[in-house]
Amino acid sequence: MRIAVFGAGGPTGRELLTQALDNGHEVTAVTRRPKLIPAREGLVVAEADALHAGAINAVVAGQDAVLSALGVPPGKGPVTLYSDSAAHLTAAMERHGVKRLMVVSSSVLDPGWRPSGAFFFNNVLDPYVNRVIARAAHEDMRRMEDVIRAHDLDWTIVRPSGLFDHPGPTPYLLAENSADGVFTARSDLAASMLAQLADDRFVRRAMGVATTRVRPSVPRMIWREIRKNAHAGRPGESSLRTPVGRG
């Protein structure tokens, strides 16, 4: 299958590239920093900004599916990357007849998401990190979801919890809207998205993804995400994405 991965320079995007190529897909990595992506058989690297409609249109043509792992670091300023890129992506896909779309959002957008057995997270971290620090990003994610739902595409909105690095996929948990878990390994997020290319369970639905077999050290995870974010560059391929770290 021919797949375009937007946000390919970020941690989740790189994991998507690796797993997709390992699974035999032909992948177009869409990034503003093409020199950071090493060459591999089956990989085409396209330099493009997700906020430029013309650049997106050129990349989408000829693809079988589009996967977006775009993101911005949480902050106080206004955020429009999610909704603006979604508008450009959906328009280009409709123009070229590309139907399958998956975008990374957040479990925070499910009002009923309250992970079991997570008192400190539910009552301290989530209200402050996700509802205050990352409020602007999550508001734009909500606008992004609204844009996508309004189009007649085979879309899936993918909602992980707090992202962390893990060397390989685990028996992850899937559920409609959000999954019962505080954390999601990037390897599980990528594996779940690629599995949906051949599965219609979550077409035109939101899919929660959670990792339950392994857990990161929360202080260490936050510190690593902050360090990654410091080197992430301009918005579009951020490594720090909420809740508690997304990418």
Tab-separated table of C-alpha atoms in Angstrom:
chain	number	residue	atom	x	y	z
A	1	MET	CA	0.000	0.000	0.000
A	2	ARG	CA	1.164	3.547	-0.749
A	3	ILE	CA	1.077	5.627	2.446
A	4	ALA	CA	1.840	9.293	3.099
A	5	VAL	CA	2.969	10.054	6.661
A	6	PHE	CA	2.692	13.693	7.731
A	7	GLY	CA	4.773	14.792	10.698
A	8	ALA	CA	7.345	12.168	9.713
A	9	GLY	CA	10.171	13.989	11.501
A	10	GLY	CA	8.598	13.660	14.962
A	11	PRO	CA	8.896	10.651	17.292
A	12	THR	CA	5.540	9.129	16.359
A	13	GLY	CA	6.087	9.854	12.678
A	14	ARG	CA	9.451	8.114	12.723
A	15	GLU	CA	7.907	5.082	14.436
A	16	LEU	CA	5.202	4.990	11.768
A	17	LEU	CA	7.840	5.117	9.030
A	18	THR	CA	9.867	2.290	10.534
A	19	GLN	CA	6.939	-0.052	11.095
A	20	ALA	CA	5.292	0.730	7.757
A	21	LEU	CA	8.475	0.018	5.822
A	22	ASP	CA	9.116	-3.131	7.850
A	23	ASN	CA	5.603	-4.274	6.875
A	24	GLY	CA	6.319	-3.777	3.173
A	25	HIS	CA	4.396	-0.569	2.508
A	26	GLU	CA	5.602	2.121	0.102
A	27	VAL	CA	5.925	5.226	2.250
A	28	THR	CA	6.168	8.939	1.499
A	29	ALA	CA	7.590	10.751	4.520
A	30	VAL	CA	6.314	14.330	4.593
A	31	THR	CA	8.527	16.668	6.595
A	32	ARG	CA	10.015	20.146	6.665
A	33	ARG	CA	13.422	18.639	7.504
A	34	PRO	CA	14.106	15.913	4.923
A	35	LYS	CA	17.807	15.633	5.731
A	36	LEU	CA	16.950	14.157	9.144
A	37	ILE	CA	15.264	11.085	7.639
A	38	PRO	CA	17.677	8.341	6.506
A	39	ALA	CA	17.160	6.679	3.148
A	40	ARG	CA	15.517	3.242	3.037
A	41	GLU	CA	14.164	1.017	0.305
A	42	GLY	CA	10.512	1.814	-0.302
A	43	LEU	CA	10.806	5.302	1.205
A	44	VAL	CA	10.317	8.619	-0.566
A	45	VAL	CA	10.997	11.790	1.410
A	46	ALA	CA	8.939	14.843	0.467
A	47	GLU	CA	9.823	18.275	1.802
A	48	ALA	CA	6.524	20.014	2.505
A	49	ASP	CA	4.786	22.164	5.105
A	50	ALA	CA	1.385	20.891	6.216
A	51	LEU	CA	0.109	24.476	6.297
A	52	HIS	CA	0.685	24.914	2.549
A	53	ALA	CA	-2.280	23.573	0.600
A	54	GLY	CA	-0.361	23.274	-2.672
A	55	ALA	CA	2.402	21.183	-1.123
A	56	ILE	CA	-0.108	18.844	0.522
A	57	ASN	CA	-2.030	18.458	-2.728
A	58	ALA	CA	1.100	17.315	-4.564
A	59	VAL	CA	1.968	14.725	-1.908
A	60	VAL	CA	-1.523	13.248	-1.537
A	61	ALA	CA	-1.931	12.519	-5.249
A	62	GLY	CA	-1.439	8.794	-5.921
A	63	GLN	CA	-1.550	7.646	-2.296
A	64	ASP	CA	-3.753	4.860	-0.923
A	65	ALA	CA	-3.852	6.244	2.616
A	66	VAL	CA	-2.804	9.309	4.594
A	67	LEU	CA	-1.578	9.145	8.199
A	68	SER	CA	-1.014	12.326	10.191
A	69	ALA	CA	1.160	12.523	13.292
A	70	LEU	CA	1.414	16.319	13.225
A	71	GLY	CA	1.682	18.149	16.521
A	72	VAL	CA	2.754	21.261	18.386
A	73	PRO	CA	4.281	21.755	21.824
A	74	PRO	CA	1.827	22.919	24.494
A	75	GLY	CA	1.945	26.623	25.232
A	76	LYS	CA	-0.071	29.771	25.833
A	77	GLY	CA	-0.262	30.991	22.234
A	78	PRO	CA	-3.029	30.195	19.763
A	79	VAL	CA	-2.828	26.890	17.876
A	80	THR	CA	-4.235	26.278	14.398
A	81	LEU	CA	-1.939	23.590	12.971
A	82	TYR	CA	-4.308	20.684	13.634
A	83	SER	CA	-7.414	22.251	12.109
A	84	ASP	CA	-5.623	24.024	9.252
A	85	SER	CA	-3.724	20.907	8.190
A	86	ALA	CA	-6.911	18.828	8.460
A	87	ALA	CA	-8.689	21.242	6.110
A	88	HIS	CA	-5.860	20.985	3.575
A	89	LEU	CA	-5.575	17.200	3.880
A	90	THR	CA	-9.285	16.496	3.485
A	91	ALA	CA	-9.566	18.851	0.501
A	92	ALA	CA	-6.590	17.228	-1.240
A	93	MET	CA	-7.862	13.716	-0.541
A	94	GLU	CA	-11.287	14.481	-1.944
A	95	ARG	CA	-9.702	16.103	-4.989
A	96	HIS	CA	-7.593	13.020	-5.743
A	97	GLY	CA	-10.044	10.329	-4.637
A	98	VAL	CA	-7.941	9.125	-1.678
A	99	LYS	CA	-10.324	7.764	0.970
A	100	ARG	CA	-8.371	6.374	3.967
A	101	LEU	CA	-7.296	8.944	6.557
A	102	MET	CA	-5.963	8.518	10.096
A	103	VAL	CA	-5.015	11.429	12.334
A	104	VAL	CA	-3.512	11.423	15.813
A	105	SER	CA	-5.620	13.343	18.313
A	106	SER	CA	-5.839	12.832	22.102
A	107	SER	CA	-7.807	10.784	24.613
A	108	VAL	CA	-8.363	14.066	26.471
A	109	LEU	CA	-11.011	14.945	23.870
A	110	ASP	CA	-13.290	12.221	25.204
A	111	PRO	CA	-15.220	13.852	28.101
A	112	GLY	CA	-15.667	10.436	29.701
A	113	TRP	CA	-11.971	9.536	29.755
A	114	ARG	CA	-10.998	8.833	33.378
A	115	PRO	CA	-8.393	6.050	33.547
A	116	SER	CA	-9.056	3.433	36.235
A	117	GLY	CA	-6.831	3.404	39.302
A	118	ALA	CA	-5.123	6.684	38.404
A	119	PHE	CA	-6.049	9.039	41.257
A	120	PHE	CA	-2.958	11.280	40.983
A	121	PHE	CA	-3.263	11.569	37.226
A	122	ASN	CA	-7.016	12.181	37.222
A	123	ASN	CA	-6.943	14.748	40.026
A	124	VAL	CA	-3.548	16.464	39.670
A	125	LEU	CA	-1.742	15.920	36.372
A	126	ASP	CA	-4.707	15.846	34.032
A	127	PRO	CA	-6.405	19.034	35.316
A	128	TYR	CA	-3.143	20.998	35.176
A	129	VAL	CA	-1.168	19.578	32.243
A	130	ASN	CA	-3.999	18.728	29.868
A	131	ARG	CA	-6.670	21.265	30.806
A	132	VAL	CA	-4.389	24.276	31.416
A	133	ILE	CA	-0.922	23.971	29.847
A	134	ALA	CA	-2.126	22.200	26.705
A	135	ARG	CA	-5.558	23.790	26.487
A	136	ALA	CA	-4.901	25.666	23.224
A	137	ALA	CA	-3.588	22.522	21.513
A	138	HIS	CA	-6.550	20.454	22.629
A	139	GLU	CA	-9.025	23.120	21.527
A	140	ASP	CA	-7.508	22.994	18.051
A	141	MET	CA	-7.526	19.189	18.088
A	142	ARG	CA	-11.267	19.451	18.693
A	143	ARG	CA	-11.597	21.738	15.686
A	144	MET	CA	-9.520	19.249	13.684
A	145	GLU	CA	-11.866	16.422	14.627
A	146	ASP	CA	-14.864	18.521	13.581
A	147	VAL	CA	-13.254	19.230	10.197
A	148	ILE	CA	-12.557	15.556	9.580
A	149	ARG	CA	-16.015	14.366	10.661
A	150	ALA	CA	-17.598	16.740	8.140
A	151	HIS	CA	-15.996	14.970	5.159
A	152	ASP	CA	-17.057	11.820	3.355
A	153	LEU	CA	-13.781	9.974	3.834
A	154	ASP	CA	-12.879	6.681	5.500
A	155	TRP	CA	-11.393	8.483	8.468
A	156	THR	CA	-10.279	7.267	11.868
A	157	ILE	CA	-9.452	9.684	14.677
A	158	VAL	CA	-6.765	8.015	16.805
A	159	ARG	CA	-6.660	9.006	20.476
A	160	PRO	CA	-3.635	7.861	22.481
A	161	SER	CA	-2.973	8.723	26.102
A	162	GLY	CA	0.409	9.966	27.410
A	163	LEU	CA	2.989	8.923	24.842
A	164	PHE	CA	6.306	7.348	25.728
A	165	ASP	CA	9.041	5.425	23.916
A	166	HIS	CA	9.169	1.632	24.037
A	167	PRO	CA	11.277	-0.665	21.835
A	168	GLY	CA	8.395	-2.560	20.243
A	169	PRO	CA	4.636	-3.102	20.131
A	170	THR	CA	2.860	-4.693	23.103
A	171	PRO	CA	-0.658	-6.221	23.404
A	172	TYR	CA	-2.229	-2.758	23.371
A	173	LEU	CA	-5.833	-1.952	24.270
A	174	LEU	CA	-8.306	-0.495	21.748
A	175	ALA	CA	-11.701	1.035	22.476
A	176	GLU	CA	-14.125	3.444	20.864
A	177	ASN	CA	-13.521	7.110	21.785
A	178	SER	CA	-10.797	6.414	24.391
A	179	ALA	CA	-9.082	3.442	25.996
A	180	ASP	CA	-8.763	2.830	29.733
A	181	GLY	CA	-5.135	3.729	30.309
A	182	VAL	CA	-2.912	6.669	31.233
A	183	PHE	CA	-0.113	5.843	28.786
A	184	THR	CA	0.409	4.795	25.173
A	185	ALA	CA	3.713	3.568	23.776
A	186	ARG	CA	4.552	5.174	20.439
A	187	SER	CA	5.271	1.693	19.120
A	188	ASP	CA	1.710	0.656	20.031
A	189	LEU	CA	0.231	3.822	18.542
A	190	ALA	CA	2.009	3.208	15.241
A	191	ALA	CA	1.146	-0.504	15.216
A	192	SER	CA	-2.529	0.204	15.898
A	193	MET	CA	-2.733	2.761	13.087
A	194	LEU	CA	-1.086	0.486	10.550
A	195	ALA	CA	-3.329	-2.414	11.580
A	196	GLN	CA	-6.361	-0.261	10.787
A	197	LEU	CA	-5.318	-0.089	7.143
A	198	ALA	CA	-6.770	-3.589	6.834
A	199	ASP	CA	-9.549	-3.260	9.420
A	200	ASP	CA	-12.794	-1.306	9.197
A	201	ARG	CA	-13.838	-1.502	12.870
A	202	PHE	CA	-13.025	2.147	13.492
A	203	VAL	CA	-13.793	3.679	10.113
A	204	ARG	CA	-15.631	6.974	10.723
A	205	ARG	CA	-15.104	6.570	14.468
A	206	ALA	CA	-12.640	7.658	17.145
A	207	MET	CA	-10.276	4.933	18.355
A	208	GLY	CA	-8.618	5.015	21.760
A	209	VAL	CA	-5.227	3.299	22.163
A	210	ALA	CA	-3.615	2.480	25.511
A	211	THR	CA	-0.599	0.484	26.654
A	212	THR	CA	-1.270	-1.617	29.749
A	213	ARG	CA	1.544	-4.207	29.845
A	214	VAL	CA	4.379	-1.725	30.448
A	215	ARG	CA	4.487	1.633	32.213
A	216	PRO	CA	7.031	4.444	32.026
A	217	SER	CA	8.518	6.369	34.919
A	218	VAL	CA	6.395	9.531	34.891
A	219	PRO	CA	9.116	11.999	36.035
A	220	ARG	CA	11.642	10.477	33.640
A	221	MET	CA	9.116	10.488	30.791
A	222	ILE	CA	8.226	14.154	31.330
A	223	TRP	CA	11.895	15.137	31.480
A	224	ARG	CA	12.694	13.242	28.273
A	225	GLU	CA	9.736	14.809	26.477
A	226	ILE	CA	10.810	18.296	27.588
A	227	ARG	CA	14.329	17.673	26.272
A	228	LYS	CA	12.965	16.378	22.968
A	229	ASN	CA	10.679	19.374	22.686
A	230	ALA	CA	13.592	21.751	23.193
A	231	HIS	CA	15.104	20.401	19.970
A	232	ALA	CA	11.876	19.903	18.037
A	233	GLY	CA	12.105	23.140	16.045
A	234	ARG	CA	9.058	24.838	14.564
A	235	PRO	CA	5.542	23.511	15.145
A	236	GLY	CA	4.505	20.681	12.876
A	237	GLU	CA	6.578	17.767	14.110
A	238	SER	CA	6.682	18.348	17.838
A	239	SER	CA	7.853	15.637	20.177
A	240	LEU	CA	6.013	16.962	23.248
A	241	ARG	CA	2.302	16.398	22.814
A	242	THR	CA	-0.216	15.945	25.561
A	243	PRO	CA	-1.532	14.277	27.664
A	244	VAL	CA	1.706	14.331	29.658
A	245	GLY	CA	3.690	14.002	26.471
A	246	ARG	CA	2.556	13.235	22.966
A	247	GLY	CA	4.404	12.972	19.702
